[in-house]
Coordinates of C-alpha atoms and ligand atoms in Angstrom, one line a residue:
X282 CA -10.3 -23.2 7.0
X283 CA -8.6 -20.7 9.6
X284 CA -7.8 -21.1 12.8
X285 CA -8.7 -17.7 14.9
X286 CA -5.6 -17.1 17.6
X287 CA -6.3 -15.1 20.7
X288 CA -2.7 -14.8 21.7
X289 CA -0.5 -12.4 19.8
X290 CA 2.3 -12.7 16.7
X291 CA 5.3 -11.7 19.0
X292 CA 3.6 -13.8 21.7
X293 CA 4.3 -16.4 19.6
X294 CA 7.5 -16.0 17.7
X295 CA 6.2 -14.0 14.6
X296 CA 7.4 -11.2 12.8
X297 CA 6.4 -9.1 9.4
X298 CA 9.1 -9.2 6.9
X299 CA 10.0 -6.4 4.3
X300 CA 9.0 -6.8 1.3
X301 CA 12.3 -7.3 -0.2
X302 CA 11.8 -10.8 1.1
X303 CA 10.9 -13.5 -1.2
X304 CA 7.5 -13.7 -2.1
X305 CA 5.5 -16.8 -2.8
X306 CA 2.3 -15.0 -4.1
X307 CA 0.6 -11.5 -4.7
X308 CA -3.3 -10.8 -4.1
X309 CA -5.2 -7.9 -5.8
X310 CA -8.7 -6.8 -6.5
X311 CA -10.7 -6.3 -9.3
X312 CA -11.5 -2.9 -9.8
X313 CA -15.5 -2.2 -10.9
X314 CA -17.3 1.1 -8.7
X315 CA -17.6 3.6 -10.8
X316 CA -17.8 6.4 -8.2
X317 CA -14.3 5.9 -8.2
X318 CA -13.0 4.0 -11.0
X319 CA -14.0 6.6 -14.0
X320 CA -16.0 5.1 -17.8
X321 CA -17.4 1.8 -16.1
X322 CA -13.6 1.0 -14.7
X323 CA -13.1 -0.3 -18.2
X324 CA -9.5 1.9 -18.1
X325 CA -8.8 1.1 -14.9
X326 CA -9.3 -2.7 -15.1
X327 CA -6.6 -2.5 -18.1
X328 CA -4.2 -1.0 -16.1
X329 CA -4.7 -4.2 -13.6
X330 CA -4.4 -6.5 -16.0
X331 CA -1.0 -5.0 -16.8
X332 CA 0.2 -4.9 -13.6
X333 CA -1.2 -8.2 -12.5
X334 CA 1.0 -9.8 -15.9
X335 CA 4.0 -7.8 -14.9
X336 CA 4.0 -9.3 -11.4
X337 CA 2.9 -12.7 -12.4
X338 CA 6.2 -13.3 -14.7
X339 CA 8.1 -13.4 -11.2
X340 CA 5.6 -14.0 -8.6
X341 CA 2.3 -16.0 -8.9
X342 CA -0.3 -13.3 -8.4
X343 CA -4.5 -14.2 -7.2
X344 CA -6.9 -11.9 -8.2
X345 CA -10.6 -11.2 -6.9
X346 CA -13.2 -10.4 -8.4
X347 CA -17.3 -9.8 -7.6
X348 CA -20.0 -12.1 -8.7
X349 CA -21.2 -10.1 -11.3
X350 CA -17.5 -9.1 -13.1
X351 CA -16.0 -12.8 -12.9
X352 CA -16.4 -13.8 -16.4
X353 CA -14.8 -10.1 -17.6
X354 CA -12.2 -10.7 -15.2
X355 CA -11.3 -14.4 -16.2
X356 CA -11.5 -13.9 -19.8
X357 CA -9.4 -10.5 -20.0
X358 CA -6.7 -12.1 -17.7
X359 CA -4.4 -15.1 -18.8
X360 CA -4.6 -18.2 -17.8
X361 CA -2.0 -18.3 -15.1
X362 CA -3.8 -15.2 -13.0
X363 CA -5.7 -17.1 -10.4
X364 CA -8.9 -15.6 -10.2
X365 CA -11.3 -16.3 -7.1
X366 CA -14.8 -15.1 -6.5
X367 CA -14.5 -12.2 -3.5
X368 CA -17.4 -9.5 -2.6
X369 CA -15.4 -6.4 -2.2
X370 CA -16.3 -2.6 -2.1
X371 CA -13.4 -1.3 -3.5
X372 CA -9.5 -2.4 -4.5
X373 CA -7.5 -1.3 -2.7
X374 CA -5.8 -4.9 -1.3
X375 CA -2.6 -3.4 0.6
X376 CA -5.3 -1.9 3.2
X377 CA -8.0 -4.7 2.9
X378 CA -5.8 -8.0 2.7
X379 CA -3.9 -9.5 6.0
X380 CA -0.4 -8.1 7.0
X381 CA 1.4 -11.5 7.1
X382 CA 3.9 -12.4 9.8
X383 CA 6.4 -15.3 9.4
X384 CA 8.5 -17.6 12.5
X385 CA 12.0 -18.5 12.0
X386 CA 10.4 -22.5 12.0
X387 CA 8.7 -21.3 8.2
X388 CA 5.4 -21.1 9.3
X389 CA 3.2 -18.3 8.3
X390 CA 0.1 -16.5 9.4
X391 CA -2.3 -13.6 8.5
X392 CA -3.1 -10.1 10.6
X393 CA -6.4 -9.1 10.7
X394 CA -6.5 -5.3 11.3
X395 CA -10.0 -3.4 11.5
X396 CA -11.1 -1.5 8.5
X397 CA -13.2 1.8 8.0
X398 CA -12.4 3.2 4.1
X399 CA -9.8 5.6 5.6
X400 CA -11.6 7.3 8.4
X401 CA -15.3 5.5 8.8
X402 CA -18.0 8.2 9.7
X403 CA -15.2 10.8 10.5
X404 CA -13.8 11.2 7.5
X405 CA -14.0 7.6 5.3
X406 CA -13.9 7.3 1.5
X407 CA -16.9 5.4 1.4
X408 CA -19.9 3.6 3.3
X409 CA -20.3 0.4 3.9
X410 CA -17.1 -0.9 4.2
X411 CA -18.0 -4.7 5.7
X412 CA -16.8 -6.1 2.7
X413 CA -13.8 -5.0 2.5
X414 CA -12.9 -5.9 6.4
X415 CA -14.4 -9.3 6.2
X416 CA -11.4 -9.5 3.0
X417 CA -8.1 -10.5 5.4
X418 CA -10.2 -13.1 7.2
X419 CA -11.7 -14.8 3.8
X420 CA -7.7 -14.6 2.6
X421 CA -6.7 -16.4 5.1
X422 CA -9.7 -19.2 5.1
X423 CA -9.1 -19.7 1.1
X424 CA -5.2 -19.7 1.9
X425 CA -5.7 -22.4 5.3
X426 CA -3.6 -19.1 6.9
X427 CA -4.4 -19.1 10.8
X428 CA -5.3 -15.2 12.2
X429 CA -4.8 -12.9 14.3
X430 CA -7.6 -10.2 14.5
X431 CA -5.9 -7.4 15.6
X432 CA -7.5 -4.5 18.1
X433 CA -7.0 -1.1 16.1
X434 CA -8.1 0.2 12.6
X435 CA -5.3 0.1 10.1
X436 CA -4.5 0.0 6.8
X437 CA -1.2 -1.7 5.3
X438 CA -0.4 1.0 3.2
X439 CA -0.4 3.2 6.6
X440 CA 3.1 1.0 7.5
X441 CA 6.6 0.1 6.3
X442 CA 8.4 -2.4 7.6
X443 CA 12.0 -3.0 7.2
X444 CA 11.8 -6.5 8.3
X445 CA 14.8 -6.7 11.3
X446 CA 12.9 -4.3 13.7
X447 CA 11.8 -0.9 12.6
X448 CA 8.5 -0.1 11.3
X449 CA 8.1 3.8 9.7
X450 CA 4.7 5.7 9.6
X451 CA 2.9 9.1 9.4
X452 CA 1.2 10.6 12.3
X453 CA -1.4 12.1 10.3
X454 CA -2.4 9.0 9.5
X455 CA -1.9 6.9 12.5
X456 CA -2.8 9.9 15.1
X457 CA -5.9 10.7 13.0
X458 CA -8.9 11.2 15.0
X459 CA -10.8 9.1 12.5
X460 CA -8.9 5.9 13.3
X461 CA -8.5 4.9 16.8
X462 CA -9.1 8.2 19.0
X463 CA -8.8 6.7 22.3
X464 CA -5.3 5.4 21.7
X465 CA -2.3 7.5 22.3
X466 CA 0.6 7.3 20.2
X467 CA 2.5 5.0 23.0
X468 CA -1.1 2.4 22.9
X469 CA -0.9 2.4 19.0
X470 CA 3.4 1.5 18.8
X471 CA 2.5 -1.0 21.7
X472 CA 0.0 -2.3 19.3
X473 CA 2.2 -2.8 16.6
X474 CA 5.3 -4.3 18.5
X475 CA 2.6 -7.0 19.2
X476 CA 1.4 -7.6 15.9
X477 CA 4.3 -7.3 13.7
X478 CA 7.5 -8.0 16.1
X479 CA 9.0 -4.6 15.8
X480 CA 10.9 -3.0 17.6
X481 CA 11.0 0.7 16.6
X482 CA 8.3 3.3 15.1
X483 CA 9.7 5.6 13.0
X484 CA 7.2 8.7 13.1
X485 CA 7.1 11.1 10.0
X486 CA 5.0 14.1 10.6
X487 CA 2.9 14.1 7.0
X488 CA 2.1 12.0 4.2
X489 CA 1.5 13.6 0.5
X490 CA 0.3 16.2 -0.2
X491 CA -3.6 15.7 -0.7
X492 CA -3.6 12.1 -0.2
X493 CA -6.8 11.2 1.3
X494 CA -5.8 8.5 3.0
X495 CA -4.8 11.1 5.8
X496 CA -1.5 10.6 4.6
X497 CA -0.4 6.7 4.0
X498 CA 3.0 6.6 4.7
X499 CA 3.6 4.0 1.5
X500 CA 2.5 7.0 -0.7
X501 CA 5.6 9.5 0.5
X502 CA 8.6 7.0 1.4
X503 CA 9.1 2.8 0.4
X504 CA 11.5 0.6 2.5
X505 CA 14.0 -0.5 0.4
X506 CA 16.0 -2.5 2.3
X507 CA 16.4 -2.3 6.1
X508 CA 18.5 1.2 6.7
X509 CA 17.4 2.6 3.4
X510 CA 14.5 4.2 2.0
X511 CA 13.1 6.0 -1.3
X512 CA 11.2 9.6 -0.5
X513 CA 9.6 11.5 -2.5
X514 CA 11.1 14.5 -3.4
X515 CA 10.1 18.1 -4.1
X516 CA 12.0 20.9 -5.9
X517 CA 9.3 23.7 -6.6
X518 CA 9.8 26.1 -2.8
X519 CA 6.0 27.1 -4.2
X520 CA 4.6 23.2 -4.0
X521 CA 3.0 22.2 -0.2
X522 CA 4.9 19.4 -0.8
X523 CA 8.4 21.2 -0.7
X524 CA 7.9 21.3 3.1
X525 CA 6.2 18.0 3.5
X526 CA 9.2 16.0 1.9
X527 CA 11.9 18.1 3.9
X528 CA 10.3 17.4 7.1
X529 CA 10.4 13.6 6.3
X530 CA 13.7 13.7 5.0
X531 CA 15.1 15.6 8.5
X532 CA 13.1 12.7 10.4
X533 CA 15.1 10.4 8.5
X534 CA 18.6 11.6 8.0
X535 CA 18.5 12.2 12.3
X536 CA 16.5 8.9 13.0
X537 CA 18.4 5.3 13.5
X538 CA 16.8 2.2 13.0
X539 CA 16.1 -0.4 15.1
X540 CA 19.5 -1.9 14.7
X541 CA 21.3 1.5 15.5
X542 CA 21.9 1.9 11.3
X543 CA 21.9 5.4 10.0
X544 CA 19.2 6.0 7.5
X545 CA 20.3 6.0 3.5
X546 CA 17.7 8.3 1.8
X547 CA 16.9 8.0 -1.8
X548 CA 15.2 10.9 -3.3
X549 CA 12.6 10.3 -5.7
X550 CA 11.1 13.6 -7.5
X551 CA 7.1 13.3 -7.5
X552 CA 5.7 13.7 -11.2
X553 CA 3.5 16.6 -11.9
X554 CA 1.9 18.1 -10.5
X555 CA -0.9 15.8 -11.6
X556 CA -4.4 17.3 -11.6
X557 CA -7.9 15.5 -12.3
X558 CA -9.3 16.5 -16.5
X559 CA -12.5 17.4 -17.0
X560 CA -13.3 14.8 -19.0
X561 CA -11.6 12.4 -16.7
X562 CA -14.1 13.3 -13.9
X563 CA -17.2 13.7 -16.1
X564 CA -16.4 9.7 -16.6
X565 CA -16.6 9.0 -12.2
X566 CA -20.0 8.8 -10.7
X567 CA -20.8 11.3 -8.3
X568 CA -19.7 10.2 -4.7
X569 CA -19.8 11.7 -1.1
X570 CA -16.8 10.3 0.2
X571 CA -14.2 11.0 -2.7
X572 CA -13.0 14.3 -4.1
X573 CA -13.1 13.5 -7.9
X574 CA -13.4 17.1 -9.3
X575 CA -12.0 18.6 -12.4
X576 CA -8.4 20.5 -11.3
X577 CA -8.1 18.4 -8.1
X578 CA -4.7 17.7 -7.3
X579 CA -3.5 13.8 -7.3
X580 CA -1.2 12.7 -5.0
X581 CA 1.1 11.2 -7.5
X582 CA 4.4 9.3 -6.5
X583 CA 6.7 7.3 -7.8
X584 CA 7.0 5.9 -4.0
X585 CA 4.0 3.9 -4.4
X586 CA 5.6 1.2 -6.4
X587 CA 5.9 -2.9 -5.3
X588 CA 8.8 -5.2 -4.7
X589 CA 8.2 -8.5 -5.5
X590 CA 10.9 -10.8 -5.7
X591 CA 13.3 -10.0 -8.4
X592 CA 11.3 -7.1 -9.6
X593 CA 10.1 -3.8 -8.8
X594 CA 6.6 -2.7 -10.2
X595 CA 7.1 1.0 -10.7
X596 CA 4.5 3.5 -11.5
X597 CA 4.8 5.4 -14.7
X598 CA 3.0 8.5 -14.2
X599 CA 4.6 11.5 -15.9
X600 CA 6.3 11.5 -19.5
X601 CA 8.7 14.3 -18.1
X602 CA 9.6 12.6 -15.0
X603 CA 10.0 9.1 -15.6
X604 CA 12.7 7.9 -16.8
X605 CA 14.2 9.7 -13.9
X606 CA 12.5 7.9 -11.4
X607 CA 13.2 4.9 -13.1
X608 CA 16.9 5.8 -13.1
X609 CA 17.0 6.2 -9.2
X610 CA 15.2 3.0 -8.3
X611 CA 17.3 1.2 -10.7
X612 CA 20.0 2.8 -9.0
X613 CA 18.3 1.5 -5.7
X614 CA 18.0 -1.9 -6.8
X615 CA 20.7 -3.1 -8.8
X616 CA 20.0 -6.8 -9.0
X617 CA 15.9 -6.4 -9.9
X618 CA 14.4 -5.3 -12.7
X619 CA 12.2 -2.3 -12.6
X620 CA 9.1 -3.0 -14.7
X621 CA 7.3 0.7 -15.9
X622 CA 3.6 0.4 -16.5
X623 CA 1.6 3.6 -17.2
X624 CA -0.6 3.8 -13.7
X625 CA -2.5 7.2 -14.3
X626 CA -5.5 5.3 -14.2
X627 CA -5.1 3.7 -10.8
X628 CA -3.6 7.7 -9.5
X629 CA -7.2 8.6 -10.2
X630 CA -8.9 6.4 -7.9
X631 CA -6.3 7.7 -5.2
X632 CA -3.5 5.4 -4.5
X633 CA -1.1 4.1 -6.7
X634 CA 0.6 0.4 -7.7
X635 CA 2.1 -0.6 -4.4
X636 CA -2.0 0.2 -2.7
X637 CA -3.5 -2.6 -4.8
X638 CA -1.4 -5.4 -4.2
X639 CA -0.7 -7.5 -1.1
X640 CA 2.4 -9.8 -1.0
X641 CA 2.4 -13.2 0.8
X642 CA 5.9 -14.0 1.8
X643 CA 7.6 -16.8 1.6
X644 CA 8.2 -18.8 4.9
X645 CA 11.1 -21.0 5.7
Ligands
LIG185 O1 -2.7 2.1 0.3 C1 -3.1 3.1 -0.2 N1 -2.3 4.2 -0.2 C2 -4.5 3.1 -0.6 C3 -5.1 4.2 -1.4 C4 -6.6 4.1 -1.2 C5 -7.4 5.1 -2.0 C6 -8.8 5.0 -1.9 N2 -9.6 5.6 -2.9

């Protein structure tokens, strides 16, 4: 059971940490529509799996699954995947699950933020999306996790958090009409200090180019560590997202963190450009929310990876490109061990390895 709270995290001593922290456990979702997950999510649900076992050999990972795709699930995952029963509408557990903030006294609890599939009747992904937002609060019951329903639509992969104070976004995502419109940008960081006990908003102008999110921030840039960050990178001058990653990276090198540190920036080259196949998108259903045409561009990145204790979950996305971005984050993180697993399939349902999984820290 879950206690609802009515007062507020920093209100009461909490605060998110980074996800360099330790870890005690990782959620994700079973992937099944198939307006977005292409041949029955049969591929996609492969690429889970593979995910889910790399994270599972350091962290203890829970996945959820429908009704009608439990026994699939549970028999195509081993034994030591948790798998629980959850009504979803899609997977994507970094913007459905609960932001968890921690105390210094090792207690933990869950934030609830509102939901609407990336822009609601603006601009969302999908409709309905009542599933999904009911997810944090039904995390938190099955977990005994008390919550905090926060006031604003939000999406985790919309934030970084460094842990010790600064928090970094996009405004295209944050200031999007289709999210809350009758916050200004002050209402919205006020919002967050409350919630998640930071101090600082970092504000980068865009996200990825084509990310229809409206720009996630965990898609373009991932918190390494507090005072150092991974961005994607650009080299083409012909590619929109040249510009897109030089903006960030002048944000960046001229912004200081909550503590006063100087920002370390990683560059990551994106892979591609990535582009749907015809016979990729003859396999998705058709859908009114989600562009999945033959010769759309995918908003690939190598940024959209997951920490999770000792090891980083890295995307592999591009034969040419790889071993590259494999060489900076191993560069990054010296003491982990970055794990590759080929995530195409999770690129063409529109977010990447870092969007479907949802860390629970550990608290102490
Ligand atoms: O956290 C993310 N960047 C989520 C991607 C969602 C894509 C929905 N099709």
């Amino acid at each position: 059971m879950s206690t609802l709270l009515h007062t507020t995290p920093v209100n009461d001593g909490f605060f998110m940490p980074g996800e360099q922290e330790p870890q005690d456990e990782i959620w994700i979702a079973w992937p099944e529509r198939t307006d977005n997950w292409r041949n029955g999510a049969k591929p996609a649900q492969q690429v889970f799996i593979d995910v889910a076992k790399a994270i599972a050999e350091v962290t203890p990972v829970t996945m959820t699954v429908s009704a009608d795709q439990y026994d699939n699930a549970r028999s195509r995952l081993p034994e030591h995947i948790r798998v629980v029963e959850m009504t979803t509408n899609d997977s994507w557990m970094r913007d459905i699950a609960p932001s968890y903030v921690v105390n210094k006294d090792g207690e933990r609890r869950g934030v609830d933020w509102e939901f609407n599939a990336w822009g609601g009747l603006v601009d969302g992904l999908y409709f309905p999306w009542d599933k999904d937002d009911q997810v944090a609060s039904k995390i938190c019951n099955l977990r005994g996790d008390a919550r905090y329903r926060a006031p604003i639509v939000l999406e985790g992969g919309s934030i970084h958090v460094d842990g010790e104070g600064t928090l970094y976004t996009t405004e295209e995502c944050l200031l999007h009409p289709s999210r809350n419109p009758d916050l200004t940008r002050e209402d919205i960081e006020q919002v967050l200090k409350e919630h998640l006990g930071i101090e600082k908003v970092i504000w980068i102008k865009n996200g990825l180019y084509n990310d229809e999110t409206n720009g996630h921030v965990d898609n373009l840039i991932h918190v390494a560590r507090p005072g150092e960050v991974v961005l994607s990178w650009c080299d083409d001058e012909n590619d929109p997202q040249y510009q897109i990653s030089r903006d960030a990276y002048e944000v960046l090198s001229n912004e200081r963190d909550a503590k006063g540190r100087q920002i370390k920036v990683h560059k990551v080259h994106i892979p591609g450009p990535l582009y749907i196949s015809a016979e990729e998108a003859a396999g998705i259903d058709s859908c009114d929310g989600m562009e999945r045409e033959a010769g759309e561009r995918l908003a690939g990145s190598y940024a959209n990876f997951l920490i999770t204790n000792n090891r980083v979950i890295l995307p592999l996305l591009d034969p040419k490109r790889d071993d590259d971005a494999k060489a900076v984050l191993q560069h990054v993180f010296p003491e982990h061990e970055v794990v590759g697993v080929n995530a195409r399939e999770i690129l063409l349902g529109g977010g990447n390895i870092h969007c479907i999984t949802q860390q629970v820290p550990s608290a102490h």
